[in-house]
PDB file of C-alpha atoms in Angstrom:
ATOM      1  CA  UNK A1439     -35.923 -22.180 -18.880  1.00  0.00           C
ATOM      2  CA  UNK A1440     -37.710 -19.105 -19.112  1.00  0.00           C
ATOM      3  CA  UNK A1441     -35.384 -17.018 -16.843  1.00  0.00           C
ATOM      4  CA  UNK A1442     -32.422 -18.069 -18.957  1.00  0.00           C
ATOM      5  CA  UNK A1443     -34.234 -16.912 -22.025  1.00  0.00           C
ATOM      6  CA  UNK A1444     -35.027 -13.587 -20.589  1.00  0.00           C
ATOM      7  CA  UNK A1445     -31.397 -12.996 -19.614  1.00  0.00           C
ATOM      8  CA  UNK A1446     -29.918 -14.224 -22.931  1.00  0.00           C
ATOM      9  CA  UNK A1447     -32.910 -11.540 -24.835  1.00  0.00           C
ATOM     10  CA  UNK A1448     -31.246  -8.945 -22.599  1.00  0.00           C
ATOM     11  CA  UNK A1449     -27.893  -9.830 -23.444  1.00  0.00           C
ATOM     12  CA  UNK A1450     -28.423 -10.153 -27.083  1.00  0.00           C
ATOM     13  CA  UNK A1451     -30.452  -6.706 -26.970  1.00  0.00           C
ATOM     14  CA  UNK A1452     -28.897  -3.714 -28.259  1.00  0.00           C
ATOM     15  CA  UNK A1453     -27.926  -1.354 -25.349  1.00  0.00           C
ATOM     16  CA  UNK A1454     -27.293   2.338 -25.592  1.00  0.00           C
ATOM     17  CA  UNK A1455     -23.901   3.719 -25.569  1.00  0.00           C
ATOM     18  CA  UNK A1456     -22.369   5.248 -22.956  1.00  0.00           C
ATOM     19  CA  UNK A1457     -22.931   8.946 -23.244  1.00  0.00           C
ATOM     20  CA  UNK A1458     -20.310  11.474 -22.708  1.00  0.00           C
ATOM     21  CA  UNK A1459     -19.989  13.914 -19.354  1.00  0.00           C
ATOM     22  CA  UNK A1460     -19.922  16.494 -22.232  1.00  0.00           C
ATOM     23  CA  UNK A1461     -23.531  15.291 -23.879  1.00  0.00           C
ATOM     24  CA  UNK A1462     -25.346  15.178 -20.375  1.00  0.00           C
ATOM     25  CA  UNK A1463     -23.855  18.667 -19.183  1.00  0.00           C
ATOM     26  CA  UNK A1464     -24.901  20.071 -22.730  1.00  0.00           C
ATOM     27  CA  UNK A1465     -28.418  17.808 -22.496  1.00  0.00           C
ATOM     28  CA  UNK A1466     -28.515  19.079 -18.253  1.00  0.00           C
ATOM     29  CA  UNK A1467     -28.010  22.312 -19.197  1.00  0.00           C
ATOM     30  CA  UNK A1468     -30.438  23.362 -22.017  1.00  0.00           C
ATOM     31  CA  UNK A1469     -33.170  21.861 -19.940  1.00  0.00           C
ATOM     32  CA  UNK A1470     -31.888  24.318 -16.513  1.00  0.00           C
ATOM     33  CA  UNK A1471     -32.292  26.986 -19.144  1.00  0.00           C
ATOM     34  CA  UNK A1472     -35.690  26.346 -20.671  1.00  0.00           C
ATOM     35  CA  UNK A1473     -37.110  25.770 -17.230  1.00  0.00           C
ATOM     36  CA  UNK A1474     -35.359  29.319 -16.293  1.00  0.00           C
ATOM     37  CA  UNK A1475     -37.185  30.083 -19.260  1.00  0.00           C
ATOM     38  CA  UNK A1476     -40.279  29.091 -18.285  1.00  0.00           C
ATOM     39  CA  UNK A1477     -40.102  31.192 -15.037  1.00  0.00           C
ATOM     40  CA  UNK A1478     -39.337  34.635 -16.647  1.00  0.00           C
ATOM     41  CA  UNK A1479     -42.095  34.019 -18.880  1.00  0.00           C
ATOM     42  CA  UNK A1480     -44.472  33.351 -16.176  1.00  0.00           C
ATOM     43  CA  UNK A1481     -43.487  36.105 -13.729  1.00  0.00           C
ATOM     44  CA  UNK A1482     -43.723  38.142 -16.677  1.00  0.00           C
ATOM     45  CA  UNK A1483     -47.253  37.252 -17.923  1.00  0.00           C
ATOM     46  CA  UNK A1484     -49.014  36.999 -14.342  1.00  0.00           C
ATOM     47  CA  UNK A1485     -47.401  40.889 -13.291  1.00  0.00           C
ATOM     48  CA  UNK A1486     -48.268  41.912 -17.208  1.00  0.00           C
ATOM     49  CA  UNK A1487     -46.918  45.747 -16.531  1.00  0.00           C
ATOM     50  CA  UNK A1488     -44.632  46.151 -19.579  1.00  0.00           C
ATOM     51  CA  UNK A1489     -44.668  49.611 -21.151  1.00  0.00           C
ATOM     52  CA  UNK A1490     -44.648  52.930 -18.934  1.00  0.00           C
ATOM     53  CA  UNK A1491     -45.187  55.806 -21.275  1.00  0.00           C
ATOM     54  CA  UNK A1492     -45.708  59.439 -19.664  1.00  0.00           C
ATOM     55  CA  UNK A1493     -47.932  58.540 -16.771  1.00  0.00           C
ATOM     56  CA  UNK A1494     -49.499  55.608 -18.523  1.00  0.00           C
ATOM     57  CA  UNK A1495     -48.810  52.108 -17.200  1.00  0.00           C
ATOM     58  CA  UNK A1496     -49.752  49.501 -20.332  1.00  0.00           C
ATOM     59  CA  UNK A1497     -49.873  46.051 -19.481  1.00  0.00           C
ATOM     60  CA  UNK A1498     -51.251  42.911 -20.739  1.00  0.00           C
ATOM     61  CA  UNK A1499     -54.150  42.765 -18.321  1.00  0.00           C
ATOM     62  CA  UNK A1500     -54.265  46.098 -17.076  1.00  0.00           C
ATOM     63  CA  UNK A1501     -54.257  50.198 -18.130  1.00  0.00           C
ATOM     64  CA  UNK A1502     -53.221  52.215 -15.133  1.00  0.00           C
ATOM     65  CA  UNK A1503     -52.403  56.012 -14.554  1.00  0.00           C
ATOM     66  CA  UNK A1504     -50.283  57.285 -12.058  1.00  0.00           C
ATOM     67  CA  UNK A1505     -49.914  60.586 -10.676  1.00  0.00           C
ATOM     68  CA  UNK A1506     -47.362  62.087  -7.761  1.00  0.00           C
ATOM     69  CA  UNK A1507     -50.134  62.999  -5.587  1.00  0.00           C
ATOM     70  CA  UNK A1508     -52.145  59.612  -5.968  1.00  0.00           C
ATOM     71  CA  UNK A1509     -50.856  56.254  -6.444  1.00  0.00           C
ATOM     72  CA  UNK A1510     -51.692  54.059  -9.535  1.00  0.00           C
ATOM     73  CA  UNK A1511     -54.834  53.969 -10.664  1.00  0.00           C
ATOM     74  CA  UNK A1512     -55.750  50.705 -12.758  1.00  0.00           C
ATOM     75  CA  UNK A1513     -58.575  49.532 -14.875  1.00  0.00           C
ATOM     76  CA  UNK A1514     -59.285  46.040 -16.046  1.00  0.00           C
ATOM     77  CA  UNK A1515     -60.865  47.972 -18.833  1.00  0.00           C
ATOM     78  CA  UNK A1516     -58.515  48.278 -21.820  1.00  0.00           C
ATOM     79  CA  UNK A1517     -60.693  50.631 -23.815  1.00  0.00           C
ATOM     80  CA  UNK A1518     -60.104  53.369 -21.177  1.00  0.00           C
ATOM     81  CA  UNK A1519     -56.742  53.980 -22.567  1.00  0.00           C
ATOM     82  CA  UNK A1520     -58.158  55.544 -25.457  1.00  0.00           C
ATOM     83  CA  UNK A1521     -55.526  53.397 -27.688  1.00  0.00           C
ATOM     84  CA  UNK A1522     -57.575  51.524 -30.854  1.00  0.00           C
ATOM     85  CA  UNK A1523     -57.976  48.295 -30.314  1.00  0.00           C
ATOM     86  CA  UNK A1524     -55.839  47.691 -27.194  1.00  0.00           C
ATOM     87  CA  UNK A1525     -58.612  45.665 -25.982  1.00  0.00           C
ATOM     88  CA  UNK A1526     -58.914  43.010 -28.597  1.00  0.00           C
ATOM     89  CA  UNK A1527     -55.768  43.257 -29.204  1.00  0.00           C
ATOM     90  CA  UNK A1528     -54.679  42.189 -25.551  1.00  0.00           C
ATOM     91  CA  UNK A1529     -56.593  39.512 -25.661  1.00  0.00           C
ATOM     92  CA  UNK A1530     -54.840  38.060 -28.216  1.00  0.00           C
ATOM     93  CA  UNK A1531     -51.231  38.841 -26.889  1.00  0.00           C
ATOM     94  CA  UNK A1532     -51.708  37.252 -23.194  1.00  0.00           C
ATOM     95  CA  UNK A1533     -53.615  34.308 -24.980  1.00  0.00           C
ATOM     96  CA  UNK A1534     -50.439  33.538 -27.365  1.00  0.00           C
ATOM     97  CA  UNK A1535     -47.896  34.649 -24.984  1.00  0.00           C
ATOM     98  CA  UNK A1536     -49.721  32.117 -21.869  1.00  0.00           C
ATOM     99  CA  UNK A1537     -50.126  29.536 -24.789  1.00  0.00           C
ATOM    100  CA  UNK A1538     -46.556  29.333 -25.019  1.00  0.00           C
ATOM    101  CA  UNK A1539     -45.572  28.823 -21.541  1.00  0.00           C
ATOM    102  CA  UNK A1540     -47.981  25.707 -21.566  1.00  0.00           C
ATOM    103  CA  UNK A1541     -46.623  24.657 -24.746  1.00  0.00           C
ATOM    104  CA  UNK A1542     -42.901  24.914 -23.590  1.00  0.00           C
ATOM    105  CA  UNK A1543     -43.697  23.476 -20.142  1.00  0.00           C
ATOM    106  CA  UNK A1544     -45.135  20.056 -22.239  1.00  0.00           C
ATOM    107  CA  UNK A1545     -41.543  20.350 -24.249  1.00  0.00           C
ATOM    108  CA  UNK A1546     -40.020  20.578 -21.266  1.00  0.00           C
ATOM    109  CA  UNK A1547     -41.204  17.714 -19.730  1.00  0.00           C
ATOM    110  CA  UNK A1548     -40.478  15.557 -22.735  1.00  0.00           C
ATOM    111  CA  UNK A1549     -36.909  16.676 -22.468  1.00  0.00           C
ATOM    112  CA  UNK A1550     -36.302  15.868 -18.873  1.00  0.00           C
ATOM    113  CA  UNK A1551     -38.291  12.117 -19.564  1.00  0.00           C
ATOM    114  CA  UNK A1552     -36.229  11.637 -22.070  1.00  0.00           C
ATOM    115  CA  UNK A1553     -33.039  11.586 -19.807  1.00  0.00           C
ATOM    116  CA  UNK A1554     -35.151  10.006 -17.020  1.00  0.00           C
ATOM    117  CA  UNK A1555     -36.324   7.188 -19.157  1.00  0.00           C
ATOM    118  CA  UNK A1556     -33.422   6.005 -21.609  1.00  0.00           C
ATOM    119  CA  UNK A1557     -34.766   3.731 -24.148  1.00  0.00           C
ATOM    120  CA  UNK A1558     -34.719   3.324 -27.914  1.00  0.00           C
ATOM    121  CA  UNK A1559     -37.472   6.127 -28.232  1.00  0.00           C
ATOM    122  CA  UNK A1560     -35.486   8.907 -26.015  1.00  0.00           C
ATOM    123  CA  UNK A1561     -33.913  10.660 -28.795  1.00  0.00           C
ATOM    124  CA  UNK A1562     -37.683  11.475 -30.397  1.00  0.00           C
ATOM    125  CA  UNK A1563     -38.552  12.354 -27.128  1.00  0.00           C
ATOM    126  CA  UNK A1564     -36.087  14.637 -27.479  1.00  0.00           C
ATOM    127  CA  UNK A1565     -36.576  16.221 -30.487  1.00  0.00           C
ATOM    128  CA  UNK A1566     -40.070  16.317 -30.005  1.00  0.00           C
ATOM    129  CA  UNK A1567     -39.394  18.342 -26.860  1.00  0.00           C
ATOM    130  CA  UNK A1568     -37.237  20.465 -28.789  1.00  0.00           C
ATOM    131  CA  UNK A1569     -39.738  21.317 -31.266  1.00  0.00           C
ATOM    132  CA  UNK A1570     -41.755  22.183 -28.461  1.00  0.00           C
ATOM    133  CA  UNK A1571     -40.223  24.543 -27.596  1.00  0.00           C
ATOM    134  CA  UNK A1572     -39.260  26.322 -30.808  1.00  0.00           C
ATOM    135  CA  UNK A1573     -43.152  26.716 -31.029  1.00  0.00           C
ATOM    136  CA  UNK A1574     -43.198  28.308 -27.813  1.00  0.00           C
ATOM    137  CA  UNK A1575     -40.557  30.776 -29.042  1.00  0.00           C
ATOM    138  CA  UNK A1576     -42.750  31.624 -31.636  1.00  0.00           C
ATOM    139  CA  UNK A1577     -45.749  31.862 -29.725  1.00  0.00           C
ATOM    140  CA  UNK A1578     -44.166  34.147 -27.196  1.00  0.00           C
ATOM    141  CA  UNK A1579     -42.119  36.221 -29.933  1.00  0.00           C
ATOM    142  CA  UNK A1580     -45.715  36.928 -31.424  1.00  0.00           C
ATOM    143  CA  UNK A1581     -47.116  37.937 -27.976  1.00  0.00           C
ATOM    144  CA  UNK A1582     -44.290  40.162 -27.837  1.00  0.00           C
ATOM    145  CA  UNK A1583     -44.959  41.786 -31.436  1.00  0.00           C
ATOM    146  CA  UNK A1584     -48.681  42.383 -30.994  1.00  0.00           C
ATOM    147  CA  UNK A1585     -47.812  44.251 -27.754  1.00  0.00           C
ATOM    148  CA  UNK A1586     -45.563  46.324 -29.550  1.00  0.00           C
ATOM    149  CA  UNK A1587     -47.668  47.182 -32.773  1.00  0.00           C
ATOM    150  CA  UNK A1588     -50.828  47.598 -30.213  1.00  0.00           C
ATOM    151  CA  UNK A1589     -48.579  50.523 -28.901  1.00  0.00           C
ATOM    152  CA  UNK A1590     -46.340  51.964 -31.360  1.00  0.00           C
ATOM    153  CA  UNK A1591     -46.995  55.394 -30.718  1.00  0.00           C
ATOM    154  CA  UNK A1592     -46.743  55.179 -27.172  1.00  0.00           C
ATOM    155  CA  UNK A1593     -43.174  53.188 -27.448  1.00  0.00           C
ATOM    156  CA  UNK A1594     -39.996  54.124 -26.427  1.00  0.00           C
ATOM    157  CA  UNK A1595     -36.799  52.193 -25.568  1.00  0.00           C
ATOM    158  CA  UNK A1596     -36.264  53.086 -21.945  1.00  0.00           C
ATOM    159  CA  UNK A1597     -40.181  52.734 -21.468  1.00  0.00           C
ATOM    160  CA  UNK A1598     -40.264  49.124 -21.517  1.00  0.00           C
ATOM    161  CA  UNK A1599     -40.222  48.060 -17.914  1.00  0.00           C
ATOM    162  CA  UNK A1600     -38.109  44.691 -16.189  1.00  0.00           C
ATOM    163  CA  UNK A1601     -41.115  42.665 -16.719  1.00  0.00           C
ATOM    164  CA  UNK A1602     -41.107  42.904 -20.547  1.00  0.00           C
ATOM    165  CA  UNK A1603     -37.445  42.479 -20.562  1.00  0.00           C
ATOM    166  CA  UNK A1604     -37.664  39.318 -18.516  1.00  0.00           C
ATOM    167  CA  UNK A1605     -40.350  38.341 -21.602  1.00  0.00           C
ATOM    168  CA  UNK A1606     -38.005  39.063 -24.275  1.00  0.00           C
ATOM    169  CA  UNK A1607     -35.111  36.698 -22.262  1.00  0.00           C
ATOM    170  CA  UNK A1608     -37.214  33.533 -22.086  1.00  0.00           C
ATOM    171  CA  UNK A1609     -38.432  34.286 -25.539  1.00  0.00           C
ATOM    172  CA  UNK A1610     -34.500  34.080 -26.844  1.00  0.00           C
ATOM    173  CA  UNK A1611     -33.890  31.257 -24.172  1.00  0.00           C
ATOM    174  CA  UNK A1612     -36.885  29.210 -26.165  1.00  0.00           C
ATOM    175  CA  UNK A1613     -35.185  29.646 -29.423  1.00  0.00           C
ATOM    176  CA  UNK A1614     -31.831  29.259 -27.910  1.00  0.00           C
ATOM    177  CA  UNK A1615     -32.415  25.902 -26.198  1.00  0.00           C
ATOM    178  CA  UNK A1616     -34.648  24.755 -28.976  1.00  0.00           C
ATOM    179  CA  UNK A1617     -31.704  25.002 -31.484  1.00  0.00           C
ATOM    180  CA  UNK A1618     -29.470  23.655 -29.236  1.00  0.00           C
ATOM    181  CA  UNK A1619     -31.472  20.879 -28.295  1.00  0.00           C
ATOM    182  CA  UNK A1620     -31.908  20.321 -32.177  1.00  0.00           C
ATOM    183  CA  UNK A1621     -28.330  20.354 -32.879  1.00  0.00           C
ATOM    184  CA  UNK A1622     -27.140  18.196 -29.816  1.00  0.00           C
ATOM    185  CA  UNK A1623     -29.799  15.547 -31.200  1.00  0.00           C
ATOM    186  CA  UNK A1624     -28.401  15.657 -34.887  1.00  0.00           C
ATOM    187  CA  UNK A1625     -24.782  15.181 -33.821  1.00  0.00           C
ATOM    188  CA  UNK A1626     -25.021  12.184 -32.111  1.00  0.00           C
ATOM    189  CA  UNK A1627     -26.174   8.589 -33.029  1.00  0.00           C
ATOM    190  CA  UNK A1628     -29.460   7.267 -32.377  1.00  0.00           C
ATOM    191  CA  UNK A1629     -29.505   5.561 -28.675  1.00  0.00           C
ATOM    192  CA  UNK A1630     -29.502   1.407 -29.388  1.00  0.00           C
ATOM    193  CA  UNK A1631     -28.572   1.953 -33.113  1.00  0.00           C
ATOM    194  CA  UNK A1632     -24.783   0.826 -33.794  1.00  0.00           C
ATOM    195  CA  UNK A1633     -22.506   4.244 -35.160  1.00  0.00           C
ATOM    196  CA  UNK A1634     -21.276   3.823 -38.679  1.00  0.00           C
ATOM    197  CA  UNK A1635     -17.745   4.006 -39.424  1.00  0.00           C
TER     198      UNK A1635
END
């Protein structure tokens, strides 16, 4: 009696529609793209060489000089560069701009469980991944600022090197992927809810 209630409860339970191959590709794709994302940003942050100025290397962890006789020379000691308050200042860019890659890596993983797992809870999942993510953008697009004011004098447009670049990609891939995910989520109906007409 009890395995003929069990399959009657399943029967009777609401089941989630069939998705479209458009609405996985879309879903598919924005999480390829914020794990792409997720790379960059770590490449990025573990070489930390972003801004050659002159002979000056600046980077998030390190100050180096370089010379055509010798190779670089780099300190761990910010203050060196004679630039006011690089130091502190670095401190708090690597912290928010690692912070986000740990922050988008938990949004991330919501994402992809809720495609793994697809139950009545998937689309918060979702979202909640999504939102995730959008902090991350933040995060990293202030990492990215603070590096920037920090050396304003020493900026230039062609100074910038590959590995800030990369940076400034995943931080637009964050906010690209978060929207999307956002907007995906709003335009179609609630999994195991039945669509109004």
């Amino acid at each position: 009696m009890t395995a003929i209630a069990v399959q009657a409860h399943r029967l009777l339970a609401p089941r989630r529609p069939n998705r479209s191959f458009f609405e996985s590709f879309i879903r598919t794709l924005i999480i390829v793209c914020a794990a792409l994302a997720i790379v960059l940003s770590s490449v990025s942050i573990c070489d930390g060489h972003w801004l050659l100025a002159e002979d000056h290397l600046f980077g998030l962890w390190y100050f180096c000089t370089t010379s055509s006789q010798n190779g670089p020379r780099c300190l761990s000691n910010l203050n060196q560069a004679h630039v006011p308050g690089l130091a502190m200042g670095m401190v708090l860019a690597r912290s928010v701009a690692t912070l986000a890659v740990v922050t988008a890596i938990f949004g991330l993983e919501l994402l992809m469980v809720s495609q793994v797992c697809e139950d009545l809870h998937s689309r918060r999942k979702w979202a909640m991944g999504s939102i995730l993510l959008l902090i991350s953008f933040t995060l990293s697009s202030g990492g990215l600022l603070s590096f920037v004011v920090l050396l304003r004098k020493q900026v230039t447009l062609t100074g910038f090197t590959l590995m800030f670049w990369c940076e400034f990609t995943s931080s637009f891939l964050f906010f690209l992927n978060a929207i999307s995910g956002l907007h995906i989520n709003s335009i179609t109906y609630p999994w195991g809810q039945p669509q109004k007409v």
